[in-house]
């Protein structure tokens, strides 16, 4: 299964500068994606999210031949947590850094999702969205929150919208609905910008992954 995809990232404003708080990465030629948001002190955000993405990618690579998608996501998430914990051990900080994780994997005509901490994933079919992440979002990230996993069948034409909580502000969602109502075939690149532009304007930053299954 393949999908046309686009990743959109907006940096967060911190004092007089900008820092990358939210990140997203494509893996396995577009069959897998990881999204992470840094928690804690701003200076640790890039450090923490880099460790999470590296660990997640390592876990997927180690289970490349495994048919069980849920097991692959569990392993990848465990590796992400281990990488983050090891990275934090090298920091001289009184408050530990943490980071969220949303992992996506397309396999066996289904979308599999594992999330830890705040994050959003929706699948839209014929204008009807289905949320795959819990409505009661956990506080904290990989070092403190419990992972949740879900999956749903997908078919050509389905639209997947995933990202940080900041990518799904009231304004961003309203604009995305308006754009899709006007043109249901709107490209993932345009939708990605629609989701992250309000967060960029507000200075909070965001990361979004938009997939159109084909």
Short mmCIF file of C-alpha atoms in Angstrom, two decimals, residues 2 11 18 25 52 68 77 82-83 99 109 115-116 125 138 146-148 159 164 170 173 184 187 190 200 210:
data_model
loop_
_atom_site.label_atom_id
_atom_site.label_comp_id
_atom_site.label_asym_id
_atom_site.label_seq_id
_atom_site.Cartn_x
_atom_site.Cartn_y
_atom_site.Cartn_z
CA UNK A 2 1.26 3.44 -0.95
CA UNK A 11 9.14 26.31 14.22
CA UNK A 18 12.95 30.24 16.86
CA UNK A 25 10.01 11.98 9.56
CA UNK A 52 13.04 9.84 19.68
CA UNK A 68 2.79 -8.07 12.80
CA UNK A 77 8.27 2.86 20.48
CA UNK A 82 15.24 3.85 25.36
CA UNK A 83 17.01 6.33 23.09
CA UNK A 99 8.93 14.16 24.15
CA UNK A 109 -4.49 -2.53 3.87
CA UNK A 115 0.85 7.32 20.27
CA UNK A 116 2.43 8.40 23.53
CA UNK A 125 -13.31 8.87 4.04
CA UNK A 138 -2.38 11.95 28.25
CA UNK A 146 1.45 4.94 28.56
CA UNK A 147 1.42 4.12 24.83
CA UNK A 148 -1.91 3.53 23.10
CA UNK A 159 -7.09 10.91 3.71
CA UNK A 164 1.03 17.64 16.96
CA UNK A 170 -9.81 25.44 15.93
CA UNK A 173 -9.40 22.53 11.49
CA UNK A 184 -12.06 17.01 -1.80
CA UNK A 187 -3.21 17.92 -2.37
CA UNK A 190 -1.70 22.30 0.63
CA UNK A 200 3.41 29.34 12.78
CA UNK A 210 -0.90 14.34 5.44
#
